[in-house]
CSV table of C-alpha atoms and ligand atoms in Angstrom, one decimal:
chain,number,residue,atom,x,y,z
A,1,MET,CA,166.0,127.2,116.5
A,2,CYS,CA,167.8,124.3,118.1
A,3,ALA,CA,168.1,121.0,116.4
A,4,GLU,CA,165.7,119.2,118.8
A,5,ARG,CA,162.9,121.7,118.1
A,6,THR,CA,163.4,121.5,114.4
A,7,GLN,CA,163.3,117.7,114.5
A,8,ARG,CA,160.1,117.6,116.5
A,9,LEU,CA,158.4,120.0,114.1
A,10,LEU,CA,159.7,118.0,111.2
A,11,ASP,CA,158.3,114.8,112.7
A,12,LEU,CA,154.9,116.5,113.2
A,13,VAL,CA,154.8,117.7,109.6
A,14,ARG,CA,155.7,114.2,108.3
A,15,GLY,CA,153.2,112.5,110.6
A,16,ALA,CA,150.4,114.9,109.5
A,17,GLY,CA,150.8,113.7,105.9
A,18,HIS,CA,150.0,110.1,107.0
A,19,ALA,CA,147.6,110.5,109.9
A,20,VAL,CA,144.0,109.5,109.3
A,21,GLU,CA,142.4,110.7,112.6
A,22,LEU,CA,142.3,114.4,113.4
A,23,GLU,CA,142.1,114.1,117.2
A,24,PRO,CA,145.5,112.3,117.9
A,25,GLN,CA,147.1,114.7,115.5
A,26,LEU,CA,145.9,117.7,117.4
A,27,GLN,CA,146.9,116.1,120.7
A,28,SER,CA,150.5,115.6,119.3
A,29,ILE,CA,150.5,119.3,118.2
A,30,LEU,CA,149.4,120.4,121.7
A,31,SER,CA,152.1,118.3,123.4
A,32,ALA,CA,154.7,119.7,121.1
A,33,ALA,CA,153.4,123.3,121.7
A,34,ALA,CA,153.6,122.9,125.5
A,35,ASP,CA,157.1,121.2,125.4
A,36,LEU,CA,158.7,123.4,122.8
A,37,THR,CA,157.6,126.7,124.3
A,38,GLY,CA,158.2,125.4,127.8
A,39,SER,CA,154.6,126.0,128.8
A,40,GLN,CA,152.4,124.5,131.4
A,41,THR,CA,149.7,123.6,128.8
A,42,ALA,CA,148.4,124.4,125.4
A,43,SER,CA,145.1,124.4,123.7
A,44,ILE,CA,143.5,124.8,120.3
A,45,LEU,CA,140.4,126.7,119.7
A,46,GLU,CA,138.6,126.0,116.5
A,47,PHE,CA,136.1,128.5,115.4
A,48,ALA,CA,132.6,127.2,114.8
A,49,GLY,CA,129.2,128.7,114.2
A,50,PRO,CA,128.2,131.7,112.0
A,51,ALA,CA,130.8,134.4,111.4
A,52,ASN,CA,133.2,133.1,114.0
A,53,GLN,CA,130.8,134.1,116.8
A,54,SER,CA,131.8,131.2,118.9
A,55,HIS,CA,134.5,128.6,119.1
A,56,ALA,CA,134.9,125.0,120.1
A,57,ALA,CA,137.9,124.0,122.1
A,58,THR,CA,140.3,121.1,121.8
A,59,LEU,CA,142.5,120.9,124.8
A,60,PRO,CA,145.0,118.4,126.1
A,61,SER,CA,143.2,115.2,126.9
A,62,PHE,CA,143.8,115.6,130.7
A,63,HIS,CA,141.7,118.8,130.6
A,64,ARG,CA,139.2,117.6,128.1
A,65,ARG,CA,136.4,116.6,130.4
A,66,ALA,CA,136.7,119.7,132.6
A,67,VAL,CA,136.3,122.1,129.7
A,68,ARG,CA,133.9,120.2,127.5
A,69,LEU,CA,132.1,123.4,126.5
A,70,PRO,CA,131.0,123.0,123.0
A,71,GLU,CA,130.7,126.6,122.1
A,72,LEU,CA,132.3,129.5,123.9
A,73,PRO,CA,131.8,133.3,123.4
A,74,VAL,CA,134.8,134.9,121.9
A,75,GLU,CA,134.5,138.1,123.9
A,76,ARG,CA,136.5,138.0,127.0
A,77,SER,CA,139.1,135.6,125.7
A,78,ALA,CA,142.5,135.8,124.2
A,79,ALA,CA,141.0,134.2,121.1
A,80,ALA,CA,138.9,137.3,120.5
A,81,TRP,CA,142.0,139.5,120.3
A,82,VAL,CA,143.6,137.1,117.9
A,83,ILE,CA,140.6,137.1,115.7
A,84,GLN,CA,140.3,140.8,115.6
A,85,ASN,CA,144.0,141.4,115.0
A,86,ARG,CA,144.9,138.3,113.0
A,87,LYS,CA,148.3,138.2,114.6
A,88,PRO,CA,150.0,136.7,117.7
A,89,LEU,CA,149.2,137.8,121.1
A,90,LEU,CA,151.9,137.8,123.8
A,91,ILE,CA,150.9,138.5,127.4
A,92,THR,CA,153.5,138.6,130.1
A,93,ASP,CA,152.0,140.6,132.8
A,94,THR,CA,149.3,139.0,135.0
A,95,THR,CA,147.0,142.0,135.0
A,96,ALA,CA,146.6,142.0,131.3
A,97,ALA,CA,146.2,138.3,131.4
A,98,SER,CA,143.3,138.6,133.8
A,99,ARG,CA,141.7,141.3,131.6
A,100,LEU,CA,141.8,139.0,128.6
A,101,PHE,CA,140.9,136.2,130.8
A,102,PRO,CA,140.4,133.2,128.6
A,103,ASP,CA,137.2,131.4,129.5
A,104,VAL,CA,138.7,128.2,128.3
A,105,ASP,CA,141.5,128.3,130.7
A,106,GLN,CA,139.3,129.4,133.5
A,107,ALA,CA,137.1,126.4,132.7
A,108,ALA,CA,140.2,124.2,132.7
A,109,GLY,CA,141.1,125.5,136.1
A,110,ASN,CA,144.3,127.2,135.0
A,111,GLU,CA,145.5,130.3,136.8
A,112,VAL,CA,146.8,132.5,133.9
A,113,ARG,CA,150.2,134.0,134.5
A,114,SER,CA,151.5,134.4,130.9
A,115,LEU,CA,150.0,133.5,127.6
A,116,LEU,CA,150.9,133.2,124.0
A,117,ALA,CA,148.2,132.9,121.3
A,118,VAL,CA,148.6,132.7,117.6
A,119,PRO,CA,146.0,132.6,114.8
A,120,VAL,CA,145.5,129.3,113.0
A,121,PHE,CA,145.1,129.9,109.3
A,122,HIS,CA,144.3,127.7,106.4
A,123,GLY,CA,144.7,129.1,102.9
A,124,GLY,CA,144.4,132.7,104.2
A,125,GLU,CA,141.2,132.0,106.2
A,126,LEU,CA,141.3,132.3,109.9
A,127,ILE,CA,140.0,129.1,111.4
A,128,GLY,CA,141.1,129.2,115.0
A,129,ALA,CA,143.7,130.0,117.6
A,130,LEU,CA,146.5,128.0,119.2
A,131,GLU,CA,147.4,129.1,122.8
A,132,ALA,CA,150.3,128.2,125.1
A,133,LEU,CA,149.9,129.1,128.7
A,134,ASN,CA,152.2,129.8,131.7
A,135,LYS,CA,155.8,129.7,130.6
A,136,THR,CA,157.7,127.7,133.3
A,137,ASP,CA,159.6,129.5,136.0
A,138,ASP,CA,157.5,132.6,135.2
A,139,ALA,CA,159.8,133.4,132.3
A,140,HIS,CA,158.7,135.5,129.4
A,141,TYR,CA,157.7,134.1,126.0
A,142,THR,CA,160.3,134.9,123.3
A,143,GLU,CA,160.1,135.7,119.6
A,144,GLU,CA,161.4,132.1,119.0
A,145,ASP,CA,158.4,130.8,121.0
A,146,VAL,CA,156.1,132.8,118.7
A,147,SER,CA,157.8,131.3,115.6
A,148,VAL,CA,157.5,127.8,117.0
A,149,LEU,CA,153.8,128.3,117.9
A,150,GLU,CA,153.1,129.8,114.5
A,151,THR,CA,154.7,126.8,112.8
A,152,LEU,CA,152.6,124.4,114.9
A,153,ALA,CA,149.5,126.5,114.1
A,154,ALA,CA,150.2,126.1,110.4
A,155,ILE,CA,150.4,122.3,110.8
A,156,ALA,CA,147.2,122.3,112.9
A,157,GLY,CA,145.4,124.4,110.3
A,158,GLN,CA,146.3,121.9,107.6
A,159,ALA,CA,145.2,119.0,109.8
A,160,ILE,CA,141.8,120.6,110.7
A,161,ARG,CA,141.0,121.4,107.1
A,162,ASP,CA,142.1,117.9,106.0
A,163,GLY,CA,139.9,116.4,108.7
A,164,ALA,CA,136.9,118.5,107.5
A,165,LEU,CA,137.5,117.5,103.9
A,166,GLN,CA,137.8,113.9,105.0
A,167,ARG,CA,134.5,114.1,106.8
A,168,ARG,CA,132.8,115.7,103.8
A,169,LEU,CA,134.2,113.0,101.5
A,170,GLN,CA,133.0,110.3,103.8
A,171,SER,CA,129.5,111.6,104.0
A,172,SER,CA,129.4,111.9,100.2
A,173,TYR,CA,130.5,108.3,99.9
A,174,ASN,CA,127.8,107.2,102.3
A,175,GLU,CA,125.2,109.2,100.5
A,176,MET,CA,126.2,107.7,97.2
A,177,ALA,CA,126.2,104.2,98.6
A,178,GLU,CA,122.7,104.7,99.9
A,179,LEU,CA,121.5,106.1,96.6
A,180,ASN,CA,123.1,103.1,94.8
A,181,ARG,CA,121.3,100.7,97.2
A,182,LEU,CA,117.9,102.4,96.6
A,183,LYS,CA,118.5,102.2,92.8
A,184,ASP,CA,119.4,98.6,93.0
A,185,ASP,CA,116.3,97.8,95.1
A,186,PHE,CA,114.1,99.7,92.7
A,187,VAL,CA,115.5,97.8,89.7
A,188,ALA,CA,115.1,94.5,91.5
A,189,ILE,CA,111.6,95.1,92.6
A,190,THR,CA,110.4,96.7,89.4
A,191,SER,CA,111.8,94.0,87.1
A,192,HIS,CA,110.4,91.3,89.3
A,193,GLU,CA,106.9,92.9,89.4
A,194,LEU,CA,106.8,93.5,85.6
A,195,ARG,CA,107.8,90.0,84.7
A,196,THR,CA,104.6,88.1,85.7
A,197,PRO,CA,102.0,90.3,83.9
A,198,LEU,CA,104.2,90.5,80.8
A,199,GLY,CA,104.5,86.8,80.7
A,200,LEU,CA,100.7,86.6,80.8
A,201,ILE,CA,100.3,89.2,78.0
A,202,LEU,CA,102.8,87.2,75.8
A,203,GLY,CA,101.1,83.9,76.5
A,204,HIS,CA,97.6,85.1,75.8
A,205,ALA,CA,98.7,87.0,72.7
A,206,THR,CA,100.5,84.0,71.3
A,207,TYR,CA,97.4,81.8,72.0
A,208,LEU,CA,95.1,84.4,70.3
A,209,ARG,CA,97.4,84.5,67.3
A,210,GLU,CA,97.0,80.8,66.8
A,211,GLN,CA,93.2,81.1,67.0
A,212,ALA,CA,92.9,84.3,65.0
A,213,SER,CA,92.2,84.7,61.3
A,214,PRO,CA,95.1,85.8,59.1
A,215,ASP,CA,93.5,89.2,58.9
A,216,ASP,CA,94.4,89.8,62.6
A,217,HIS,CA,97.9,88.4,62.4
A,218,GLU,CA,99.6,91.7,61.7
A,219,GLN,CA,98.0,93.4,64.8
A,220,LEU,CA,98.8,90.4,67.0
A,221,ASP,CA,102.4,90.1,65.7
A,222,ALA,CA,102.9,93.8,66.7
A,223,ILE,CA,101.7,93.0,70.2
A,224,ILE,CA,103.9,89.9,70.5
A,225,ARG,CA,107.0,91.7,69.0
A,226,ASN,CA,106.8,94.6,71.4
A,227,ALA,CA,106.0,92.5,74.4
A,228,THR,CA,109.0,90.4,73.5
A,229,ARG,CA,111.2,93.5,73.3
A,230,LEU,CA,109.9,94.5,76.7
A,231,LYS,CA,110.7,91.1,78.1
A,232,GLU,CA,114.3,91.4,76.8
A,233,ILE,CA,114.6,94.8,78.6
A,234,ILE,CA,113.3,93.3,81.8
A,235,GLU,CA,115.6,90.3,81.4
A,236,ASN,CA,118.6,92.7,81.0
A,237,LEU,CA,117.6,94.5,84.2
A,238,THR,CA,117.2,91.2,86.0
A,239,SER,CA,120.5,89.8,84.9
A,240,MET,CA,122.2,93.0,85.9
A,241,ASP,CA,120.7,92.7,89.3
A,242,ASN,CA,121.6,89.1,89.5
A,243,ASP,CA,125.2,89.8,88.6
A,244,ARG,CA,125.4,92.5,91.2
A,245,SER,CA,123.9,90.4,94.0
A,246,GLY,CA,126.0,87.4,93.0
A,247,VAL,CA,122.9,85.3,92.3
A,248,ALA,CA,123.9,84.6,88.7
A,249,ARG,CA,125.4,81.1,88.3
A,250,LEU,CA,127.3,79.6,85.5
A,251,ARG,CA,126.3,76.3,84.0
A,252,ARG,CA,129.5,75.4,82.3
A,253,GLN,CA,129.8,72.6,79.8
A,254,GLN,CA,131.8,71.9,76.7
A,255,ILE,CA,130.4,74.1,74.0
A,256,SER,CA,131.4,75.0,70.5
A,257,MET,CA,132.0,78.7,70.1
A,258,ALA,CA,131.6,78.2,66.3
A,259,ARG,CA,128.1,76.9,67.0
A,260,VAL,CA,127.2,79.9,69.3
A,261,VAL,CA,128.4,82.3,66.6
A,262,GLU,CA,126.4,80.6,63.9
A,263,ASP,CA,123.3,80.4,66.1
A,264,VAL,CA,123.4,84.1,66.9
A,265,ILE,CA,124.1,85.1,63.3
A,266,SER,CA,121.1,83.1,62.1
A,267,ALA,CA,118.9,84.6,64.8
A,268,PHE,CA,119.9,88.1,63.6
A,269,GLN,CA,119.7,87.6,59.8
A,270,GLU,CA,116.1,88.9,59.7
A,271,MET,CA,117.1,92.1,61.5
A,272,ALA,CA,120.2,92.5,59.3
A,273,ARG,CA,118.0,92.2,56.2
A,274,GLN,CA,115.6,94.8,57.5
A,275,GLU,CA,118.5,97.2,58.3
A,276,GLY,CA,120.1,96.5,54.9
A,277,VAL,CA,123.3,95.3,56.5
A,278,LEU,CA,125.4,92.3,55.5
A,279,LEU,CA,125.9,90.0,58.5
A,280,LYS,CA,128.3,87.1,58.3
A,281,ALA,CA,130.7,84.9,60.3
A,282,ASP,CA,134.4,84.6,59.7
A,283,PHE,CA,136.3,81.6,61.1
A,284,GLY,CA,139.6,82.7,59.5
A,285,ALA,CA,142.1,79.9,59.0
A,286,LEU,CA,139.7,77.5,60.7
A,287,ALA,CA,137.0,77.9,58.1
A,288,GLY,CA,136.0,74.6,56.6
A,289,THR,CA,138.3,72.6,58.9
A,290,GLY,CA,135.4,71.5,61.0
A,291,ALA,CA,137.2,72.9,64.1
A,292,ASP,CA,134.6,73.9,66.6
A,293,LEU,CA,136.5,76.2,69.0
A,294,ILE,CA,135.6,74.2,72.1
A,295,VAL,CA,135.4,76.0,75.5
A,296,GLN,CA,134.1,75.1,78.9
A,297,ALA,CA,131.5,77.8,79.2
A,298,ASP,CA,127.8,78.6,79.7
A,299,GLY,CA,126.6,78.7,76.1
A,300,VAL,CA,123.4,80.6,77.0
A,301,LYS,CA,125.3,83.4,78.7
A,302,ILE,CA,127.9,83.6,75.9
A,303,GLY,CA,125.0,83.7,73.4
A,304,ILE,CA,123.4,86.6,75.3
A,305,ALA,CA,126.7,88.5,75.4
A,306,LEU,CA,127.3,88.0,71.7
A,307,SER,CA,123.7,88.9,70.8
A,308,HIS,CA,124.1,92.2,72.5
A,309,LEU,CA,127.2,93.0,70.5
A,310,VAL,CA,125.6,91.9,67.2
A,311,ARG,CA,122.3,93.8,67.9
A,312,ASN,CA,124.3,97.0,68.6
A,313,ALA,CA,126.5,96.5,65.5
A,314,LEU,CA,123.4,96.2,63.3
A,315,THR,CA,121.6,99.1,65.0
A,316,PHE,CA,124.6,101.5,64.6
A,317,THR,CA,125.5,100.5,61.1
A,318,GLY,CA,123.5,102.1,58.3
A,319,GLN,CA,122.2,100.7,55.0
A,320,GLY,CA,124.8,99.0,52.9
A,321,GLY,CA,127.2,98.5,55.8
A,322,GLN,CA,128.5,95.2,57.1
A,323,VAL,CA,128.9,93.4,60.4
A,324,ILE,CA,131.4,90.5,60.7
A,325,VAL,CA,131.7,88.2,63.6
A,326,ARG,CA,135.2,86.6,63.6
A,327,ALA,CA,135.9,83.7,65.9
A,328,GLU,CA,139.4,82.3,66.3
A,329,SER,CA,141.6,80.4,68.7
A,330,THR,CA,144.3,82.2,70.7
A,331,PRO,CA,146.6,80.7,73.3
A,332,GLY,CA,144.5,79.4,76.2
A,333,ALA,CA,141.3,81.1,74.9
A,334,VAL,CA,138.8,81.6,72.1
A,335,GLN,CA,138.5,85.1,70.8
A,336,VAL,CA,135.3,86.5,69.2
A,337,ALA,CA,135.3,90.0,67.6
A,338,VAL,CA,132.2,91.8,66.2
A,339,SER,CA,133.3,94.4,63.7
A,340,ASP,CA,131.1,96.9,61.9
A,341,ASN,CA,131.7,99.9,59.6
A,342,GLY,CA,129.0,102.0,61.1
A,343,LEU,CA,128.7,105.2,63.2
A,344,GLY,CA,131.6,104.4,65.5
A,345,ILE,CA,131.9,105.8,69.1
A,346,PRO,CA,133.5,109.2,70.0
A,347,ALA,CA,136.9,108.6,71.7
A,348,GLY,CA,135.6,110.5,74.8
A,349,ASP,CA,132.7,108.1,75.3
A,350,LEU,CA,134.7,104.9,74.7
A,351,PRO,CA,136.0,104.4,78.2
A,352,ARG,CA,132.4,104.5,79.6
A,353,ILE,CA,130.8,102.3,77.1
A,354,PHE,CA,130.4,99.3,79.3
A,355,GLU,CA,128.9,101.2,82.2
A,356,ARG,CA,125.3,100.5,83.2
A,357,PHE,CA,122.8,102.8,81.6
A,358,PHE,CA,125.5,104.6,79.6
A,359,GLN,CA,124.5,105.7,76.1
A,360,VAL,CA,126.4,107.8,73.7
A,361,GLU,CA,123.5,110.1,72.9
A,362,SER,CA,121.7,111.9,75.6
A,363,HIS,CA,118.2,110.6,76.1
A,364,LEU,CA,116.7,113.8,74.8
A,365,THR,CA,118.3,113.5,71.4
A,366,ARG,CA,118.2,109.7,71.1
A,367,ARG,CA,117.2,108.1,67.8
A,368,TYR,CA,117.9,104.5,68.8
A,369,GLY,CA,116.1,102.4,71.4
A,370,GLY,CA,117.7,100.6,74.3
A,371,MET,CA,118.5,101.4,77.9
A,372,GLY,CA,122.3,101.4,77.9
A,373,LEU,CA,122.3,98.0,79.5
A,374,GLY,CA,123.3,95.6,76.7
A,375,LEU,CA,127.1,96.1,77.0
A,376,SER,CA,127.2,96.0,80.8
A,377,VAL,CA,125.3,92.7,80.7
A,378,ALA,CA,127.7,91.4,78.0
A,379,LYS,CA,130.6,92.4,80.1
A,380,ALA,CA,129.3,90.8,83.3
A,381,MET,CA,128.6,87.5,81.4
A,382,ILE,CA,132.1,87.4,79.8
A,383,GLU,CA,133.8,88.3,83.1
A,384,MET,CA,131.9,85.6,84.9
A,385,HIS,CA,133.8,83.2,82.8
A,386,GLY,CA,137.1,84.7,83.8
A,387,GLY,CA,137.2,86.3,80.3
A,388,ARG,CA,137.7,89.9,79.1
A,389,ILE,CA,135.8,92.2,76.8
A,390,TRP,CA,136.9,95.5,75.2
A,391,ALA,CA,136.0,97.9,72.5
A,392,GLU,CA,137.9,99.8,69.8
A,393,SER,CA,136.3,102.4,67.6
A,394,VAL,CA,136.9,105.3,65.3
A,395,GLU,CA,134.0,107.7,65.1
A,396,GLY,CA,132.5,107.7,61.6
A,397,LYS,CA,134.4,104.6,60.6
A,398,GLY,CA,133.2,101.8,62.7
A,399,SER,CA,133.7,99.7,65.9
A,400,ARG,CA,135.1,96.4,67.0
A,401,PHE,CA,134.0,94.7,70.2
A,402,THR,CA,136.1,91.7,71.2
A,403,PHE,CA,135.9,89.2,73.9
A,404,LEU,CA,138.1,86.4,75.1
A,405,VAL,CA,136.8,83.3,76.9
A,406,PRO,CA,139.3,80.9,78.5
A,407,VAL,CA,139.3,77.5,77.0
A,408,GLY,CA,139.3,75.7,80.3
A,409,GLU,CA,137.6,76.5,83.7
A,410,PRO,CA,139.7,79.2,85.4
A,411,PRO,CA,140.6,78.9,89.1
A,412,ALA,CA,137.7,79.7,91.4
A,413,ALA,CA,138.9,83.2,92.1
A,414,GLY,CA,138.8,84.0,88.4
A,415,VAL,CA,135.0,83.4,88.3
A,416,GLY,CA,134.3,86.9,89.5
A,417,LEU,CA,130.7,88.1,89.9
A,418,SER,CA,130.5,91.9,89.8
B,501,ADP,P1,121.8,100.0,74.4
B,501,ADP,O1,121.0,98.8,74.9
B,501,ADP,O2,121.1,101.2,74.8
B,501,ADP,O3,122.2,99.9,73.0
B,501,ADP,P2,124.4,99.2,75.2
B,501,ADP,O4,125.0,99.1,76.6
B,501,ADP,O5,124.3,98.0,74.4
B,501,ADP,O6,123.0,100.0,75.4
B,501,ADP,O7,125.3,100.3,74.4
B,501,ADP,C1,125.6,101.5,75.0
B,501,ADP,C2,125.8,102.6,73.9
B,501,ADP,O8,127.0,102.3,73.3
B,501,ADP,C3,124.8,102.6,72.8
B,501,ADP,O9,123.7,103.4,73.2
B,501,ADP,C4,125.5,103.2,71.7
B,501,ADP,O10,125.6,104.6,71.8
B,501,ADP,C5,127.0,102.7,71.9
B,501,ADP,N1,127.3,101.5,71.1
B,501,ADP,C6,127.3,100.2,71.4
B,501,ADP,N2,127.7,99.5,70.4
B,501,ADP,C7,127.9,100.3,69.4
B,501,ADP,C8,128.4,100.1,68.0
B,501,ADP,N3,128.7,98.9,67.5
B,501,ADP,N4,128.6,101.2,67.2
B,501,ADP,C9,128.3,102.4,67.7
B,501,ADP,N5,127.9,102.7,69.0
B,501,ADP,C10,127.7,101.6,69.8
């Protein structure tokens, strides 16, 4: 094969690796097929429909409109012979050519004098045929022409399959995006609609508790406790939706991280007592120095993030365990770590732990409450500050969740809303 032919084939192979659109690729293959075999024209027939009963044609653009036949019968065409025999077809005499008269070429207005057709395979599967028509000067097609056309057919086969995969991938992406949108709408509407009646239940129950005799307190406390839990779940859903839609806004001010830690710890002391877990703060070298670990941050959101970590730590640490919240200063940031010596998290689940709705146990075997939202909310709240959150854990030994909040306000771009 001469150097020029080899170079042209090489260029096509290289181009196929980068090309995104199928159509221009096929057109380049057809031009190469006509040029390199010295033919008047070339066409690709891609089989479509059940059991290769028909085929769609891709022809050089200047013929395209004339032969826009979406599906052509394979009988009475060179393609049919190629399908049945799965090997190249070489026709040099005009009588044979008219017998195997290709409908496509008739439609394209070509008078067929000679024809070379090769099968287009992909991974052993026959997916079409590549045809070259009318060798110039009425010469005969050679064995070398067959090799060139077969090489081009292999490139075309790859391109057609890549195109099909690309289309399937794109439609899966579109479907997923649509499902995601439906889910987001559902979450937004449901949490919005639940909030108002729940607020009323809580308000009335609290009022009744004030009026009721002590005998009824236990019942009313149960209503209030569970309605409050429901409210927290709805707030998690809402804040997740707000983060996603970019509605969440930070109210930054100078806050003391030491104060946030102490507030959260005292809010969870009762739960810790009930769980039989020791819960304490650790300010390391700063203890007793009065240093406050000042940061420019939204104290409410940092408090929510830390509360999720502490609640989880208490939930997943058994009787007699301990949960320590350590806060310290690091260069340019304040770091807070919640360590427990509880259940730990399997290594395989650790990378997914911050995903929305992710829980280590399947819902069928769950013993603990929650919706798998706490950590994703915590992550969103820390990242809104330009901070970072991560988890380390050894199954059976315990976990440590750590977050960093920059001391000052990061540049605007760093305040990312997911
Ligand atoms: P949930 O509100 O359901 O607890 P989270 O997003 O807060 O959801 O946590 C997701 C999952 O991560 C939990 O269901 C639990 O399996 C696991 N997990 C979180 N924190 C801990 C921890 N400290 N120890 C063990 N497992 C944990």
